[in-house]
XYZ file of C-alpha atoms in Angstrom:
782
model
C 93.550 48.498 92.812
C 95.023 46.609 89.692
C 92.970 48.695 87.308
C 93.913 51.926 89.056
C 97.689 50.798 88.841
C 97.346 49.776 85.292
C 95.738 52.960 84.342
C 98.512 55.565 85.675
C 101.463 53.895 84.501
C 99.472 54.055 80.806
C 99.122 58.023 81.999
C 103.046 57.834 82.852
C 103.413 56.486 79.306
C 101.369 59.476 77.370
C 103.531 61.996 75.248
C 106.876 60.101 74.778
C 108.217 63.491 73.348
C 109.036 64.287 76.371
C 112.470 66.244 76.309
C 111.675 69.816 75.013
C 114.306 71.077 72.242
C 116.293 73.950 75.153
C 114.719 77.327 74.325
C 116.735 80.240 73.303
C 115.259 83.379 75.654
C 116.477 87.080 74.098
C 114.630 89.842 74.789
C 111.396 89.496 76.640
C 108.711 91.974 77.684
C 108.977 92.404 81.557
C 106.252 93.816 83.004
C 106.686 96.579 85.840
C 105.020 99.524 87.179
C 105.163 103.222 88.114
C 102.811 105.177 90.731
C 102.133 108.874 90.525
C 101.142 110.699 93.132
C 100.698 114.668 94.454
C 104.853 114.169 95.198
C 105.252 113.856 91.404
C 103.196 116.858 90.284
C 99.193 115.741 90.217
C 97.160 118.371 92.107
C 95.606 115.416 94.104
C 96.187 111.740 94.705
C 92.067 110.886 93.471
C 92.447 110.108 89.836
C 89.285 110.227 88.381
C 89.824 110.177 84.981
C 92.911 109.601 82.396
C 92.952 109.909 78.509
C 96.213 110.111 76.182
C 96.137 112.513 73.104
C 97.144 111.451 69.903
C 100.809 112.977 70.270
C 101.026 110.969 73.287
C 100.137 113.963 76.058
C 98.571 111.826 79.082
C 96.163 113.745 80.762
C 94.917 113.010 84.427
C 91.338 114.661 85.991
C 92.087 114.981 90.073
C 89.776 115.854 92.765
C 91.547 119.191 92.655
C 92.433 119.921 88.788
C 93.819 118.470 85.614
C 97.608 117.373 85.154
C 99.341 116.301 81.934
C 102.961 114.855 81.180
C 104.384 113.759 78.060
C 104.014 109.642 78.088
C 107.511 109.102 77.174
C 108.426 110.633 80.335
C 106.521 107.859 82.282
C 109.605 106.538 84.492
C 112.336 109.091 83.594
C 114.009 110.501 86.989
C 112.874 113.834 87.545
C 109.644 114.123 85.370
C 107.290 115.450 86.864
C 103.468 116.140 86.010
C 102.441 119.974 85.038
C 98.814 121.119 85.845
C 96.427 123.196 84.054
C 96.218 126.225 86.067
C 92.560 127.219 84.715
C 91.543 123.902 86.175
C 93.067 124.204 89.435
C 91.017 123.410 92.176
C 88.199 122.201 90.207
C 87.410 118.259 90.718
C 87.672 116.830 87.208
C 85.150 114.134 86.948
C 85.334 112.725 83.563
C 87.723 113.321 80.443
C 87.513 112.710 76.619
C 89.943 112.624 73.369
C 89.429 112.755 70.220
C 93.387 113.275 68.310
C 94.872 116.256 70.332
C 92.020 117.604 71.298
C 90.482 116.667 75.318
C 87.422 117.572 77.196
C 87.226 117.675 80.701
C 83.922 117.140 82.344
C 84.439 119.470 85.932
C 82.434 120.088 88.942
C 82.360 123.567 90.505
C 79.944 124.500 93.157
C 77.577 121.554 92.503
C 77.618 122.471 89.075
C 78.826 120.638 85.768
C 81.121 122.140 83.646
C 82.887 121.146 80.010
C 86.549 122.344 79.387
C 87.795 121.703 75.882
C 91.398 121.970 75.823
C 94.471 121.418 72.691
C 97.810 121.958 73.715
C 97.254 122.016 77.297
C 95.324 125.594 77.051
C 91.348 125.864 77.917
C 89.508 127.216 74.200
C 86.539 126.605 75.801
C 83.374 126.278 78.565
C 80.408 125.010 78.665
C 77.951 125.258 81.365
C 75.454 121.967 81.742
C 72.399 120.976 83.912
C 72.986 119.290 86.989
C 72.132 115.963 86.178
C 75.199 115.926 83.891
C 78.030 115.509 87.073
C 77.862 111.607 86.354
C 78.278 111.233 82.697
C 80.071 109.146 79.753
C 81.359 111.281 76.682
C 82.464 110.789 73.172
C 84.665 113.307 71.359
C 84.032 113.310 67.393
C 85.456 116.583 65.666
C 83.515 119.145 66.799
C 80.232 117.193 68.393
C 80.231 115.567 71.902
C 77.860 113.302 72.507
C 77.357 112.556 76.752
C 75.371 109.905 77.820
C 73.592 110.507 81.373
C 71.316 108.555 83.887
C 68.410 109.888 81.370
C 69.505 108.920 77.780
C 72.046 110.013 75.119
C 72.739 113.965 74.282
C 74.474 115.659 72.027
C 76.262 119.075 71.959
C 77.663 120.927 68.497
C 80.987 122.640 70.338
C 81.145 124.795 67.138
C 77.998 126.958 68.909
C 76.785 127.782 72.201
C 77.071 124.516 73.339
C 73.378 123.894 73.646
C 72.390 119.936 74.995
C 69.807 117.929 73.263
C 68.667 114.842 73.867
C 69.060 112.511 70.629
C 68.185 108.478 71.726
C 68.310 106.081 74.303
C 65.624 107.818 76.525
C 65.512 106.379 79.902
C 68.592 104.315 79.425
C 71.221 104.712 82.020
C 74.121 105.809 79.484
C 78.196 103.991 81.058
C 80.169 104.871 77.751
C 80.008 105.668 74.236
C 81.880 104.446 70.768
C 81.309 105.365 67.122
C 81.027 102.716 64.502
C 82.704 103.086 61.163
C 79.360 104.246 59.759
C 78.916 106.883 62.323
C 76.326 104.532 64.559
C 76.699 105.002 68.040
C 76.822 101.821 70.523
C 75.965 102.253 73.797
C 76.669 100.540 77.341
C 73.746 101.132 79.178
C 71.979 99.367 82.466
C 69.275 98.221 79.790
C 71.520 96.468 77.718
C 74.048 96.933 74.543
C 72.297 99.457 72.429
C 72.946 100.612 68.750
C 71.813 103.838 67.634
C 71.508 105.423 64.427
C 71.954 108.946 64.200
C 70.381 109.715 60.827
C 67.049 107.763 61.605
C 67.187 108.120 65.411
C 66.188 104.733 65.957
C 68.417 102.458 68.469
C 67.761 98.652 68.758
C 69.538 95.883 71.198
C 72.637 93.877 70.024
C 72.377 90.417 71.410
C 75.744 88.116 71.169
C 75.567 85.077 69.939
C 78.506 82.582 69.574
C 77.831 78.757 69.315
C 75.301 77.632 71.318
C 75.225 80.734 73.435
C 73.396 83.584 73.249
C 73.416 86.506 75.517
C 70.781 89.595 76.439
C 73.450 91.228 78.168
C 72.284 94.133 80.983
C 73.795 96.373 83.052
C 76.446 96.671 80.457
C 79.346 98.470 82.191
C 81.724 99.543 79.162
C 82.213 99.813 75.202
C 84.769 100.369 72.811
C 86.696 99.225 69.721
C 90.035 98.107 69.506
C 92.921 99.087 67.687
C 92.049 96.386 65.049
C 88.556 98.013 64.871
C 87.035 94.745 67.132
C 83.779 96.169 68.884
C 84.235 94.951 72.702
C 81.365 95.136 75.781
C 81.852 94.184 78.958
C 79.060 93.250 81.672
C 78.385 90.868 84.787
C 77.817 88.237 82.562
C 80.986 88.534 80.397
C 83.214 90.402 78.098
C 82.236 89.985 74.390
C 84.125 90.425 71.075
C 82.992 91.025 67.797
C 85.155 90.682 64.598
C 82.506 89.410 62.065
C 81.246 87.308 64.531
C 80.884 87.322 68.289
C 83.356 85.766 70.751
C 82.174 85.586 74.381
C 83.786 85.298 77.579
C 83.491 84.219 81.175
C 85.254 82.561 84.176
C 85.261 79.205 81.887
C 87.476 81.239 79.208
C 89.787 82.869 81.568
C 88.188 86.170 82.411
C 89.446 87.013 85.847
C 86.404 89.293 87.425
C 83.289 90.751 86.057
C 82.135 93.729 88.604
C 83.642 95.920 85.643
C 83.758 99.624 85.974
C 85.546 100.980 82.720
C 87.328 99.470 79.548
C 90.182 100.892 77.156
C 91.953 99.520 74.077
C 95.652 99.123 74.039
C 98.178 98.391 71.440
C 97.985 95.458 68.533
C 94.562 94.418 69.872
C 95.345 94.416 73.449
C 92.322 95.001 75.771
C 91.787 96.506 78.930
C 89.116 96.366 81.609
C 89.326 97.848 84.818
C 87.068 96.409 87.662
C 86.242 96.929 91.489
C 88.986 94.983 92.432
C 91.773 95.331 90.124
C 92.531 95.895 86.410
C 92.786 92.789 83.712
C 94.366 92.426 80.329
C 93.625 90.454 77.562
C 96.067 90.265 74.500
C 94.288 87.814 72.571
C 95.388 84.651 74.064
C 95.928 85.070 78.153
C 94.158 86.959 80.611
C 96.261 88.968 82.969
C 94.711 90.140 86.198
C 96.171 93.343 87.842
C 95.466 93.594 91.691
C 96.885 94.499 94.655
C 99.428 97.201 95.432
C 102.277 95.046 93.267
C 100.192 96.780 90.568
C 97.688 99.360 91.504
C 97.510 101.818 94.219
C 94.190 101.406 94.722
C 91.583 98.109 93.936
C 89.162 100.146 92.732
C 89.217 101.093 88.854
C 88.592 104.507 87.964
C 89.540 104.712 84.287
C 92.158 103.657 82.163
C 94.192 104.864 79.238
C 96.766 103.373 77.013
C 99.058 105.132 74.920
C 100.338 103.896 71.523
C 103.980 102.006 73.310
C 101.388 100.212 75.611
C 101.732 102.163 78.759
C 98.283 101.642 80.428
C 97.442 104.870 83.011
C 94.964 103.463 85.380
C 93.244 105.905 87.531
C 92.371 105.023 91.137
C 91.050 106.803 94.506
C 94.969 106.252 95.652
C 96.908 107.810 92.765
C 97.518 106.690 89.119
C 99.083 103.433 88.049
C 101.123 103.228 85.089
C 101.786 99.369 84.143
C 103.900 98.767 81.011
C 106.612 96.193 79.488
C 110.408 96.796 79.126
C 112.632 95.158 77.292
C 114.651 92.504 79.261
C 116.574 89.156 78.902
C 116.598 86.626 81.756
C 120.640 87.427 82.390
C 119.896 91.048 83.186
C 116.895 89.975 85.161
C 118.919 87.722 87.572
C 121.658 90.447 87.571
C 119.180 93.108 88.634
C 118.352 90.398 91.777
C 121.829 89.688 92.343
C 122.509 93.230 93.048
C 119.715 93.481 95.051
C 120.667 90.846 97.024
C 124.158 92.365 97.798
C 122.477 95.729 98.632
C 119.546 94.835 101.001
C 119.882 91.079 101.738
C 123.253 90.490 103.360
C 123.192 89.687 107.465
C 126.299 89.282 109.253
C 129.955 89.286 108.037
C 129.039 85.996 106.765
C 126.527 87.258 104.443
C 123.491 84.781 105.224
C 120.437 85.631 102.789
C 116.845 86.039 103.338
C 114.071 88.636 103.326
C 114.414 91.931 105.124
C 112.128 94.341 106.787
C 110.636 97.503 105.138
C 110.175 100.537 108.327
C 107.830 102.343 105.446
C 105.512 99.834 103.482
C 107.462 99.416 99.738
C 110.383 102.054 100.488
C 113.306 100.289 100.248
C 115.324 102.195 102.604
C 115.913 101.777 106.257
C 115.736 97.713 105.552
C 115.747 95.604 108.759
C 117.269 92.528 108.490
C 116.633 89.624 111.138
C 117.194 85.935 111.256
C 115.012 83.579 110.742
C 114.496 79.617 111.481
C 115.960 79.049 107.792
C 118.642 81.286 107.568
C 121.045 78.159 106.517
C 118.112 76.959 104.023
C 117.602 80.161 102.300
C 121.411 80.962 102.048
C 122.250 77.375 100.584
C 119.310 77.389 97.958
C 120.611 80.990 97.051
C 124.071 79.462 97.320
C 123.074 76.353 95.249
C 121.980 78.909 92.439
C 125.324 80.583 92.742
C 127.160 77.112 92.264
C 125.042 76.926 88.780
C 125.839 80.259 87.734
C 129.688 79.996 88.317
C 129.369 76.024 86.298
C 127.363 78.183 83.152
C 129.081 81.317 83.238
C 132.746 81.213 84.528
C 132.126 84.594 86.302
C 134.375 84.894 88.701
C 131.671 86.860 90.741
C 129.254 83.881 90.857
C 132.329 81.962 92.379
C 132.854 84.705 95.104
C 129.561 84.286 95.837
C 129.267 80.544 96.168
C 132.050 80.777 98.194
C 130.639 82.897 100.755
C 127.690 80.754 100.849
C 129.566 77.920 101.457
C 131.534 79.323 104.145
C 128.404 80.849 105.750
C 127.239 76.976 106.327
C 130.870 75.778 107.426
C 130.798 78.317 110.149
C 126.968 76.792 110.888
C 128.991 73.797 112.384
C 131.761 75.829 113.865
C 130.094 78.165 115.871
C 128.703 75.011 117.670
C 132.073 73.787 118.983
C 133.893 73.807 121.944
C 131.305 75.895 124.024
C 129.434 75.909 127.442
C 126.649 74.451 125.886
C 127.730 72.304 122.726
C 126.400 69.168 120.561
C 128.209 66.191 119.382
C 130.626 67.269 116.505
C 129.305 67.505 113.307
C 125.877 69.442 114.721
C 125.401 72.703 112.516
C 122.922 75.668 113.673
C 119.874 77.161 112.490
C 121.542 80.619 112.188
C 123.552 83.269 114.577
C 122.467 86.347 116.486
C 125.475 88.963 118.033
C 125.750 88.855 121.675
C 125.851 92.296 121.191
C 122.161 92.609 120.898
C 118.821 91.623 123.067
C 118.974 88.362 124.646
C 116.819 85.978 122.389
C 116.642 83.040 125.029
C 114.428 85.935 126.899
C 110.820 84.790 127.034
C 111.438 81.961 125.034
C 110.719 78.598 127.629
C 107.392 80.357 128.124
C 106.482 80.100 124.455
C 107.988 76.775 124.189
C 106.213 75.396 126.740
C 102.867 77.027 125.245
C 104.004 75.583 121.635
C 103.984 72.029 122.814
C 100.617 72.457 125.276
C 98.283 73.729 122.770
C 100.084 72.686 118.743
C 102.990 70.330 118.907
C 103.393 67.842 121.516
C 106.789 66.642 120.334
C 108.054 70.453 120.493
C 111.013 70.723 122.595
C 111.308 73.029 125.958
C 114.712 73.269 126.960
C 117.186 75.602 127.793
C 119.417 77.275 126.225
C 117.189 77.631 123.032
C 120.293 80.347 121.826
C 123.738 79.058 123.476
C 126.394 81.518 123.098
C 129.758 80.200 120.979
C 133.023 79.960 122.798
C 134.337 83.172 121.944
C 131.540 84.751 123.140
C 130.600 87.048 120.282
C 127.288 85.211 118.851
C 124.356 83.306 119.865
C 123.584 79.883 117.929
C 119.938 79.036 117.665
C 119.446 75.038 118.384
C 116.676 72.313 117.106
C 118.004 72.420 113.678
C 115.349 70.676 111.351
C 115.460 68.400 108.411
C 114.803 71.211 105.987
C 118.020 73.074 106.896
C 119.949 69.540 106.208
C 118.555 69.395 103.061
C 119.343 72.506 102.083
C 122.671 72.121 103.589
C 123.617 69.031 101.907
C 122.025 70.429 98.144
C 124.460 72.884 98.279
C 127.703 71.011 99.579
C 127.469 68.698 96.382
C 127.120 71.360 94.096
C 129.968 73.113 95.361
C 132.057 70.613 95.650
C 131.401 69.560 91.783
C 130.970 73.069 90.102
C 132.867 75.543 92.335
C 135.729 73.977 93.964
C 138.727 74.031 92.331
C 141.547 74.004 94.850
C 142.236 71.248 96.601
C 141.776 73.713 99.722
C 138.622 74.284 98.495
C 137.776 70.416 97.995
C 139.122 69.587 101.684
C 136.901 71.783 103.338
C 133.656 70.441 101.896
C 134.904 66.521 102.721
C 135.428 67.779 106.074
C 131.964 69.240 106.279
C 130.048 66.668 104.950
C 131.734 64.045 106.969
C 131.553 65.262 110.217
C 127.949 65.913 109.662
C 127.142 62.688 107.968
C 129.153 60.900 110.553
C 127.178 62.839 113.487
C 123.780 61.496 112.051
C 125.460 58.033 111.885
C 126.550 57.680 115.259
C 123.568 58.777 116.686
C 120.954 56.488 114.806
C 120.855 58.847 112.159
C 119.230 61.630 114.210
C 120.631 65.119 114.688
C 121.360 65.401 118.348
C 121.299 68.860 120.060
C 123.176 70.077 123.111
C 121.184 68.687 125.239
C 121.447 64.718 124.096
C 118.582 64.030 122.433
C 117.139 64.952 118.820
C 116.328 67.737 117.299
C 112.022 67.832 116.659
C 112.632 67.627 112.841
C 116.024 66.149 112.279
C 114.567 62.351 112.511
C 115.587 60.032 110.325
C 115.827 56.564 112.414
C 114.613 53.243 111.035
C 112.971 52.790 114.141
C 110.988 55.987 114.535
C 110.252 55.869 110.424
C 108.993 52.394 110.495
C 107.767 51.764 113.540
C 106.179 55.372 114.931
C 103.052 56.263 114.573
C 104.816 60.129 114.952
C 106.196 59.242 111.981
C 104.662 57.895 109.728
C 103.455 61.298 107.864
C 107.498 61.786 107.381
C 108.486 58.622 106.587
C 109.070 58.993 102.911
C 110.687 62.245 102.620
C 113.047 61.634 105.964
C 113.942 57.996 104.008
C 114.584 59.758 101.312
C 116.830 62.640 102.598
C 118.748 59.894 104.682
C 119.719 58.223 101.363
C 120.403 61.508 99.786
C 122.734 62.767 102.413
C 124.894 59.461 102.199
C 124.865 59.430 98.350
C 126.360 62.874 98.629
C 128.741 61.960 101.632
C 129.969 59.010 98.994
C 130.505 60.966 96.327
C 132.134 63.993 98.197
C 134.359 61.830 100.247
C 135.118 58.940 98.435
C 134.646 56.658 101.212
C 132.841 53.454 99.941
C 131.060 53.159 103.912
C 128.304 55.546 103.590
C 127.222 53.655 100.094
C 127.001 50.741 102.305
C 124.930 52.234 104.975
C 122.873 53.884 102.238
C 122.489 49.857 100.994
C 121.802 48.791 104.301
C 118.845 51.412 105.058
C 117.401 50.022 101.228
C 117.485 46.295 101.989
C 117.170 46.125 105.423
C 114.979 48.930 106.477
C 112.631 49.246 103.850
C 114.202 52.931 102.514
C 113.788 52.376 98.945
C 109.959 51.455 99.598
C 109.171 54.304 101.578
C 110.472 56.675 99.221
C 108.155 55.134 96.810
C 105.316 57.244 98.444
C 107.693 60.170 99.124
C 104.902 62.650 99.969
C 101.646 62.207 102.120
C 99.103 63.758 100.702
C 95.421 63.929 98.967
C 95.680 64.622 96.009
C 96.908 68.397 94.371
C 97.033 70.704 96.457
C 97.339 68.747 99.694
C 100.371 67.780 102.289
C 102.998 70.035 103.164
C 104.049 72.425 100.630
C 107.799 72.937 102.249
C 107.887 69.520 101.852
C 108.068 69.559 98.219
C 111.091 71.747 97.789
C 113.008 69.649 100.734
C 112.368 66.368 98.321
C 113.436 67.892 95.264
C 116.283 69.404 96.366
C 117.048 65.423 97.783
C 116.043 63.761 94.577
C 118.640 66.025 92.020
C 121.890 64.390 94.235
C 120.009 60.997 94.851
C 119.475 60.333 91.076
C 122.946 61.979 89.835
C 124.942 60.027 92.222
C 122.993 56.723 92.440
C 124.944 54.207 89.792
C 122.793 51.298 90.629
C 120.204 50.591 87.559
C 117.213 48.941 89.325
C 117.436 51.881 92.599
C 117.909 54.818 89.698
C 114.985 53.752 88.103
C 112.862 53.223 91.096
C 113.911 56.634 92.547
C 112.799 58.171 89.166
C 109.980 56.432 89.420
C 109.140 58.045 92.887
C 110.457 61.513 91.690
C 107.984 61.382 88.493
C 105.113 60.490 90.786
C 105.908 63.418 92.756
C 106.591 66.078 89.788
C 102.813 64.815 88.447
C 101.365 66.476 91.604
C 103.418 69.576 91.471
C 103.137 69.917 87.490
C 100.240 71.995 88.027
C 102.050 74.605 90.079
C 104.574 75.513 86.804
C 107.579 75.842 89.163
C 110.707 76.108 87.169
C 112.913 74.200 90.121
C 111.089 71.440 90.222
C 110.338 70.899 86.130
C 114.086 71.379 86.272
C 114.799 69.269 88.700
C 113.230 66.069 86.991
C 114.229 67.105 83.567
C 117.585 66.812 84.765
C 117.932 63.734 86.412
C 115.265 61.568 84.920
C 114.935 62.587 81.431
C 117.260 59.393 80.203
C 115.401 57.163 82.278
C 112.767 54.537 82.827
C 110.909 52.264 84.928
C 109.734 48.625 83.933
C 107.280 46.399 85.726
C 105.043 43.627 85.122
C 102.975 46.022 82.374
C 105.799 47.307 80.627
C 108.457 50.112 80.426
C 107.614 53.942 81.059
C 109.822 56.992 80.581
C 109.980 58.861 83.712
C 110.749 62.035 82.024
C 108.360 65.371 82.439
C 105.990 65.637 80.027
C 103.416 68.146 78.905
C 104.664 72.116 78.753
C 106.734 71.386 81.770
C 109.380 73.482 79.967
C 107.066 76.279 78.671
C 106.016 76.642 82.059
C 108.671 77.197 83.663
C 110.307 79.951 81.433
C 106.923 81.712 81.568
C 107.320 81.607 85.544
C 110.656 82.736 85.061
C 109.559 86.060 82.698
C 106.384 86.406 84.997
C 108.502 86.833 88.477
C 107.509 90.285 89.354
C 111.145 92.595 89.517
C 109.457 93.978 92.291
C 109.990 91.605 95.825
C 108.117 93.657 97.971
C 105.377 91.478 99.653
C 102.474 93.047 98.457
C 99.113 91.139 99.365
C 97.273 89.813 96.698
C 93.687 88.377 96.878
C 92.295 86.116 93.865
C 89.492 84.643 96.182
C 86.587 86.539 94.621
C 87.706 85.243 90.601
C 85.476 84.018 88.354
C 88.216 81.767 86.735
C 89.146 79.668 89.568
C 88.201 76.310 90.874
C 87.563 75.621 94.291
C 89.933 72.741 95.934
C 88.672 70.552 98.399
C 85.687 73.737 99.966
C 84.937 70.706 102.330
C 87.910 71.367 104.261
C 87.742 75.683 104.518
C 86.393 75.398 108.166
C 89.439 77.546 109.269
C 88.477 80.234 107.276
C 85.442 82.297 108.474
C 85.527 84.313 105.094
C 83.459 82.436 102.535
C 85.681 82.904 99.635
C 88.679 82.072 100.783
C 91.014 79.010 101.021
C 92.594 77.080 97.530
C 91.892 77.081 93.846
C 93.333 76.975 90.525
C 92.564 78.169 87.531
C 90.245 77.020 84.728
C 93.226 75.917 82.706
C 94.197 73.153 85.213
C 96.934 75.786 86.639
C 98.002 77.636 89.822
C 97.755 81.296 90.164
C 100.857 82.627 88.016
C 103.607 84.290 89.916
C 102.820 87.922 88.949
C 99.325 87.302 90.225
C 100.708 86.691 93.660
C 103.092 86.632 96.255
C 105.747 83.913 97.649
C 109.195 84.243 99.069
C 110.584 80.746 99.185
C 109.533 77.696 96.565
C 107.883 76.459 100.175
C 104.852 78.316 99.668
C 101.351 77.210 99.262
C 100.677 78.183 95.239
C 97.027 76.883 95.762
C 96.214 79.293 98.234
C 94.255 82.337 97.014
C 95.699 84.976 99.181
C 99.085 85.799 99.728
C 101.320 88.307 100.457
C 101.321 90.556 103.628
C 101.421 94.563 103.860
C 104.385 95.472 101.984
C 106.834 95.750 105.026
C 108.825 92.846 103.846
C 111.263 92.397 100.668
C 112.232 88.939 99.473
C 115.038 88.060 97.904
C 115.314 86.735 94.341
C 116.469 83.418 95.124
C 113.141 82.019 93.948
C 114.419 83.025 90.764
C 118.463 82.426 90.252
C 118.308 78.949 91.354
C 116.107 77.748 88.716
C 117.736 80.134 86.294
C 121.151 79.060 86.675
C 119.808 75.876 87.105
C 117.965 75.900 83.251
C 121.369 77.678 82.157
C 123.609 75.096 83.483
C 121.620 72.000 82.002
C 121.051 73.528 78.288
C 117.160 73.986 78.969
C 117.796 77.580 78.742
C 119.949 79.232 75.944
């Protein structure tokens, strides 16, 4: 144990260049997507092929014809696809392009035909044998090379269009590309082949990189990128030749390998289509685009990229166009704030949380509903607006922060002087109007079932939703500790950064005093209207230190209670709260308890919701603690907690530790150690802020079959029957990025490989707004 402690402290002291310089974030490329379907002019939602001409015209080959659109019109309102009249009703199977010439392989009455087009006009028609219905096309001037299941053929488009076998006999050809000296590289079932048109000879290519030597088979794609580098894709992996070979597998970050197609992008970027999503590689980072966040369907049939980097992706359910638009983080923040104002404010008190979408992905007729954590989510939203006002002095940010505090104040007032009222200071979870359905109906039966089958400490009592004194509201009881963490986080920030008048500050003092005195007067427990503690708001020394039911929460609840008292002393100016905090530390081991704040078994374990709660509590406790020894120990606890979270690239967690622990240290018998964040904490935080999608619909993401994932604790996955389910992280040691998964709040388990839902939920932007404005306020972002 002594050796392990010493090694851990050595780790703590590594990399003493801890506080990174602030990062100036200007315009960055924000990734977005558009879907095109029949309603947008396509002849069919089933898109088989896509190309982009030199002049920027995009062609989409569908099951019912060929459509075209001027690429600069992507995303512009009122711009729709037009169709090539002569090909209406024909199934377009494949497309190829050379300059502004387009060749279309079609099926008409079970017969294959080629159509040569220029400027959206059909110039020539060629009938082909039936075995060319599945083929690879390479158009070069007036010469067309076409590969099928039996070999490589050539067609002279100037003549009668006679088909001639020229090589690769008995090879199933999937894709073709031309070298600068006129040779053809073919992706075939038997390998990566080079065909010399002059000598009529072919040879297999065996890529070699260092001690890796591949003899690829079942090669699915081959092409040259915009920098003339040769790429191929096969189930073994991806290879790139630029004078020497570089080979990529899951170990190098390649996300998936069931390839269907590939295409070059701009500036050396490359795209790959697979049976489960699309992949982009920019030379340093792999991006996996799967699920309806990005694609109409996961099975990618074809990809083409225009000169501006718009990637057109053909699927059986429509055409997806993925591209980047210049944006600043401030513009992104405004986008989310406008969305919240438009969709997410519930009741006149404007609780902020997710909403329902009657039609998947369509932000119309949203369904607003309550949640168990309206107080927590609205507090975190309000906290972000407090930082926003402090950083920008925008009066709209103050108005929003005022609203959030008033909503939390209302959650206390609504419980008072009614038929069923808890002791003074209690705050409700949320409210519902009494002119709607009675939420108590059927509730007791569900509570009894929950206590019997899931949680032996679950409370069964009535009413769980009492009426307010004025009869206008139901308010929800059994308020939990995560609600209180959110409340106190907002109270202190509002008091310090937003409240300007004496009336505003007095309101905060009263709110904090009422709630904190309630806890103190009832042995550090939140007492409900039934005279008993709520299920989770239990901070009593008797329970935390001596009850077997509470040892898991011992560290976190000790931290929370100390933070509440620190906030109360700071806001009210009453030293009694500091004295009570001192008593809990010196006589009830609360400082020792929080030294192991989280009950876990390593990265990706434990309750992820607890992490969100803990970092809010750490922020104020360290900000307001004045005793150096205690500050040092709290900072050490925070650093220890953060190291478990570091791979999650969480900007909120990263900014909390950077804000309150960068200048602190911990001293023991072995030496003095900094408690500041280490490594890429700032880079990771800003990268996550950039990559959080503008689209906050809860689309499903499935990363369970990725090949760049290392399984986390696979022995604990008996709960899921599917063999690839569970938890994992990428080969770089970090979790799935924000634009490759879905999470609504920072309490989400980012280690899980499957996330999101069915598209019928719309999350708000607090996950971006809180850390962004916090980083701006503390100077991490300029």
